[in-house]
Short mmCIF file of C-alpha atoms in Angstrom, two decimals:
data_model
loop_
_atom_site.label_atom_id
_atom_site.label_comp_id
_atom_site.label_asym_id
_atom_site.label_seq_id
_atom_site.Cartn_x
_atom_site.Cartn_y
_atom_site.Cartn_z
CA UNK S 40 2.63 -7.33 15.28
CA UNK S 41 1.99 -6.65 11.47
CA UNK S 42 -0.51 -4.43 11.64
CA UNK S 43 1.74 -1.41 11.86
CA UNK S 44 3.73 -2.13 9.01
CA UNK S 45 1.07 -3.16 6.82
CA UNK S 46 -0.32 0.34 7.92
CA UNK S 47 2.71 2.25 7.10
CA UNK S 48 3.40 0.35 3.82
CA UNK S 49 -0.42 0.77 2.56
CA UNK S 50 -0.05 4.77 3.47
CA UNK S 51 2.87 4.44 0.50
CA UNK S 52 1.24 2.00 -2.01
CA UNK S 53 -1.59 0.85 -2.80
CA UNK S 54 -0.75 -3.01 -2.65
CA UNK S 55 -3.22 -6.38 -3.06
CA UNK S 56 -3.80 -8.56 0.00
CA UNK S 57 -1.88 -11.37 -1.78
CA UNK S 58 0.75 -8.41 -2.51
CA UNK S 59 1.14 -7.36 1.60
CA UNK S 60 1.11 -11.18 2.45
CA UNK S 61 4.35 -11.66 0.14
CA UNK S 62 5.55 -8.73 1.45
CA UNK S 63 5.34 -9.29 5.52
CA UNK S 64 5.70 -13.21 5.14
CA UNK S 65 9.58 -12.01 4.11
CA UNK S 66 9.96 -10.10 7.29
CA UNK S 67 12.21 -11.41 9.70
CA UNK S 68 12.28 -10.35 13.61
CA UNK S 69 14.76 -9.58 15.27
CA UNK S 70 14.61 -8.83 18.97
CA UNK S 71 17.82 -6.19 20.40
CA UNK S 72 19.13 -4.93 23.69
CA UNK S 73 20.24 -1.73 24.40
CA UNK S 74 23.75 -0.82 22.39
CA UNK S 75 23.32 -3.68 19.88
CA UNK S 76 24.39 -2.33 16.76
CA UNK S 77 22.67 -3.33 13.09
CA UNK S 78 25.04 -1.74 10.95
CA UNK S 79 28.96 -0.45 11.44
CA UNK S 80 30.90 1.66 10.06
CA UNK S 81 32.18 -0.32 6.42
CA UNK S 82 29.50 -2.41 6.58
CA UNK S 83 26.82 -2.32 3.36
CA UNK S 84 22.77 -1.51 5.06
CA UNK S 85 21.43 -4.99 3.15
CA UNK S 86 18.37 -4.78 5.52
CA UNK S 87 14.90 -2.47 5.61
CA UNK S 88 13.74 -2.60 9.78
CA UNK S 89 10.30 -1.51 10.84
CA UNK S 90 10.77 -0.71 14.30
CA UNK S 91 8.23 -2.56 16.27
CA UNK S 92 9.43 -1.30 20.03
CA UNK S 93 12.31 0.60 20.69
CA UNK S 94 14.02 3.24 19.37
CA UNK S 95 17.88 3.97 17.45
CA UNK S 96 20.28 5.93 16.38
CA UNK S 97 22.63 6.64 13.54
CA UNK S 98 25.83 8.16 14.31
CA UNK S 99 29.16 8.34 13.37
CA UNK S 100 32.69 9.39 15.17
CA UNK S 101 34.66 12.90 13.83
CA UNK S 102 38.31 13.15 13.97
CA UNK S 103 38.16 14.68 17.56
CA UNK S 104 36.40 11.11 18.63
CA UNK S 105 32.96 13.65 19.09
CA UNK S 106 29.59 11.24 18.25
CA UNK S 107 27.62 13.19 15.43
CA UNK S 108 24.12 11.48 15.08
CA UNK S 109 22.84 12.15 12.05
CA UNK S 110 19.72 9.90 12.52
CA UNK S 111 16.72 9.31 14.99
CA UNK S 112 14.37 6.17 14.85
CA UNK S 113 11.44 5.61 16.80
CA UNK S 114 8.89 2.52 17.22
CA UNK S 115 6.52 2.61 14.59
CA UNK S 116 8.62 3.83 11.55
CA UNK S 117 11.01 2.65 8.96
CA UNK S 118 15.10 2.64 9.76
CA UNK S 119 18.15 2.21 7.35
CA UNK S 120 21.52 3.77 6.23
CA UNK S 121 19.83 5.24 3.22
CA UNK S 122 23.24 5.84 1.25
CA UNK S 123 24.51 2.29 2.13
CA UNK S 124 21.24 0.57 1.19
CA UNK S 125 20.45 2.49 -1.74
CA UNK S 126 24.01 2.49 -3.67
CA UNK S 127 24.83 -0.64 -2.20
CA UNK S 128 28.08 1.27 -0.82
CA UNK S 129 30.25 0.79 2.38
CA UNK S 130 28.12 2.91 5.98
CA UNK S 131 29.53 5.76 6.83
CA UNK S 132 27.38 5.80 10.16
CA UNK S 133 26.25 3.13 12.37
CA UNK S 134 23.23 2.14 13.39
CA UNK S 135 22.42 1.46 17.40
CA UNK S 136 19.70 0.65 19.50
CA UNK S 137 19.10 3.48 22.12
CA UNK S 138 16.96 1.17 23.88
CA UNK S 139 15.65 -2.70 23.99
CA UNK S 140 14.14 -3.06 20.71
CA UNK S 141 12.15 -5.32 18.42
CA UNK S 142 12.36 -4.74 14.34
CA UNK S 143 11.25 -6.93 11.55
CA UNK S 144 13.36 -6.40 7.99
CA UNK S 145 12.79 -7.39 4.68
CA UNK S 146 16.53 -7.63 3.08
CA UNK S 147 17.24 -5.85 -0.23
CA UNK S 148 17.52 -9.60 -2.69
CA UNK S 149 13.57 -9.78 -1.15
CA UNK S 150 12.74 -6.10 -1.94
CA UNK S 151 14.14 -6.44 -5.47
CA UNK S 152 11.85 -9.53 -6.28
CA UNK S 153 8.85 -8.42 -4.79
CA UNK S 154 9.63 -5.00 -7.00
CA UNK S 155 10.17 -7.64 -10.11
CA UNK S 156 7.10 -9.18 -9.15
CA UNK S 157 4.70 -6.27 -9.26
CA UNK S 158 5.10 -2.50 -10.21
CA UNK S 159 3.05 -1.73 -6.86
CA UNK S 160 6.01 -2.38 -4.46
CA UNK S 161 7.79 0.91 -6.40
CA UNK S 162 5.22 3.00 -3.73
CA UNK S 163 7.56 2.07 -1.14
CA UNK S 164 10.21 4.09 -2.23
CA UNK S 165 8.38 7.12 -1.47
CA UNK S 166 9.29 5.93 2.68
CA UNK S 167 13.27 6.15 1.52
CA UNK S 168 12.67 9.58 0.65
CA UNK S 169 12.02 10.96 3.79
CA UNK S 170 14.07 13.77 5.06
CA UNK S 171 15.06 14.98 8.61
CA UNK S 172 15.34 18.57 9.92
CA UNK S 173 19.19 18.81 9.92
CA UNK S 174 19.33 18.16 5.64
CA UNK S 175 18.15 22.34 5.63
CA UNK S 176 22.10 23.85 6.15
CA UNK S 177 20.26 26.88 5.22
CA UNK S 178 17.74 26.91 8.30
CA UNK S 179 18.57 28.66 11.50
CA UNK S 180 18.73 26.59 14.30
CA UNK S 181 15.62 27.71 16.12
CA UNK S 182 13.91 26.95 12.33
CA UNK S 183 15.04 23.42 12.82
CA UNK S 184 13.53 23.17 16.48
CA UNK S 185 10.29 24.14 15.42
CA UNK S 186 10.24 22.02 12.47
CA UNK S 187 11.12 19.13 14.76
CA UNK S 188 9.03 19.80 17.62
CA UNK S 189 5.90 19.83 14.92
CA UNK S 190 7.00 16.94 12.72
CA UNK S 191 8.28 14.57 15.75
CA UNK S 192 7.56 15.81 18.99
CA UNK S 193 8.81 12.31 20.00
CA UNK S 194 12.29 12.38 19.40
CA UNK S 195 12.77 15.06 22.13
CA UNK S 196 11.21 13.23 24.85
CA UNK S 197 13.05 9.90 23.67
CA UNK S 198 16.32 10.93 23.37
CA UNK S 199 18.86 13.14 25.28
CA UNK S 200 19.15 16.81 24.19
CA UNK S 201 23.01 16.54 23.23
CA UNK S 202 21.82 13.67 20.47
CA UNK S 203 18.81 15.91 19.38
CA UNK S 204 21.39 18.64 19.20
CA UNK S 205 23.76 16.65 17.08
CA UNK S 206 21.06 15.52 14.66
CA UNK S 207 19.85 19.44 14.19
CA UNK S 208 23.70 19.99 13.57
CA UNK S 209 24.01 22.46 16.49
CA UNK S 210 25.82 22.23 20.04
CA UNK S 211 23.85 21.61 23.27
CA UNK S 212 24.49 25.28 24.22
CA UNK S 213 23.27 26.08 20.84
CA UNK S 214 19.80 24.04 21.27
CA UNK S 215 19.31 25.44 25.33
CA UNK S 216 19.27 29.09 24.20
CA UNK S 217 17.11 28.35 21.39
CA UNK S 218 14.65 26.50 24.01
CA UNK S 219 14.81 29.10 26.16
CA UNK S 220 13.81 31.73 23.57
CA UNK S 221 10.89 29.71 22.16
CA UNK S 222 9.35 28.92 25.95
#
């Protein structure tokens, strides 16, 4: 069950075997069903989740009660509110399993005194800094497609097209006419 994380992790930073034993014997699982929600709206992101299984999202409600995701997560990669966890600051999105899932997280007091313990565990920072398709205002939308489609083909077999639409910051109409024009 580690061996994914201790992948992902050693793809970041070059870390000791005692180093990746302190780190994954601080990981806690946690097993969720479908709508089970990690993080509200208020709430401060105090945890760091490899998914395991499953998949999430990260959305939040406008004024006209529309859901606007602004985040996909699937098995095998690294999920938080990255505002909330990194300034410590109230979510402005929550965060949902789309599907039964299975994470382990390391909570921020752990992170800090594995980072006080050894320089090596600043590598893992470069996994917060990750960006997704929609943080390009600039890019048209059929720009943001194709960057998806090549970076995580996943996500649009996962999840429905109105939440991949939302995430690229676009309608559904929007997305089917670009989808059209690029078949």
């Amino acid at each position: 069950m580690y061996q994914p994380v201790i992948d992902s992790i050693q793809s970041y930073a070059s870390l000791s075997e005692a180093e990746i034993q302190d780190f994954t014997d601080r990981l806690l699982l946690c097993e969720l069903k479908k709508g089970d929600r990690i993080l509200e709206i208020g709430e401060v992101c105090q945890d760091w989740s490899f998914i395991v299984t499953g998949s999430f999202r990260a959305y939040y409600l406008d004024e006209d009660l529309n859901e606007i995701t602004t985040n996909l997560f699937l098995e095998n990669s690294w999920m938080l509110n990255h505002a909330s966890f990194t300034g410590q600051k109230p979510a402005k999105s929550k965060l949902e399993a789309f599907e039964d899932s299975t994470v382990l997280s390391i909570n921020i007091e752990d992170l800090h005194l594995l980072i006080g313990k050894s320089p090596a565990y600043f590598g893992l920072g470069k996994i917060l800094e990750t960006k997704h398709e929609s943080d390009h205002p600039k890019a048209s939308p059929e720009e943001k497609y194709q960057k998806l489609i090549s970076a995580k083909p996943k996500l649009i077999q996962k999840f429905p097209l109105k939440y991949i639409a939302s995430y690229l910051g676009m309608t559904p109409e929007t997305l089917s006419r670009v989808r059209n024009r690029i078949r």
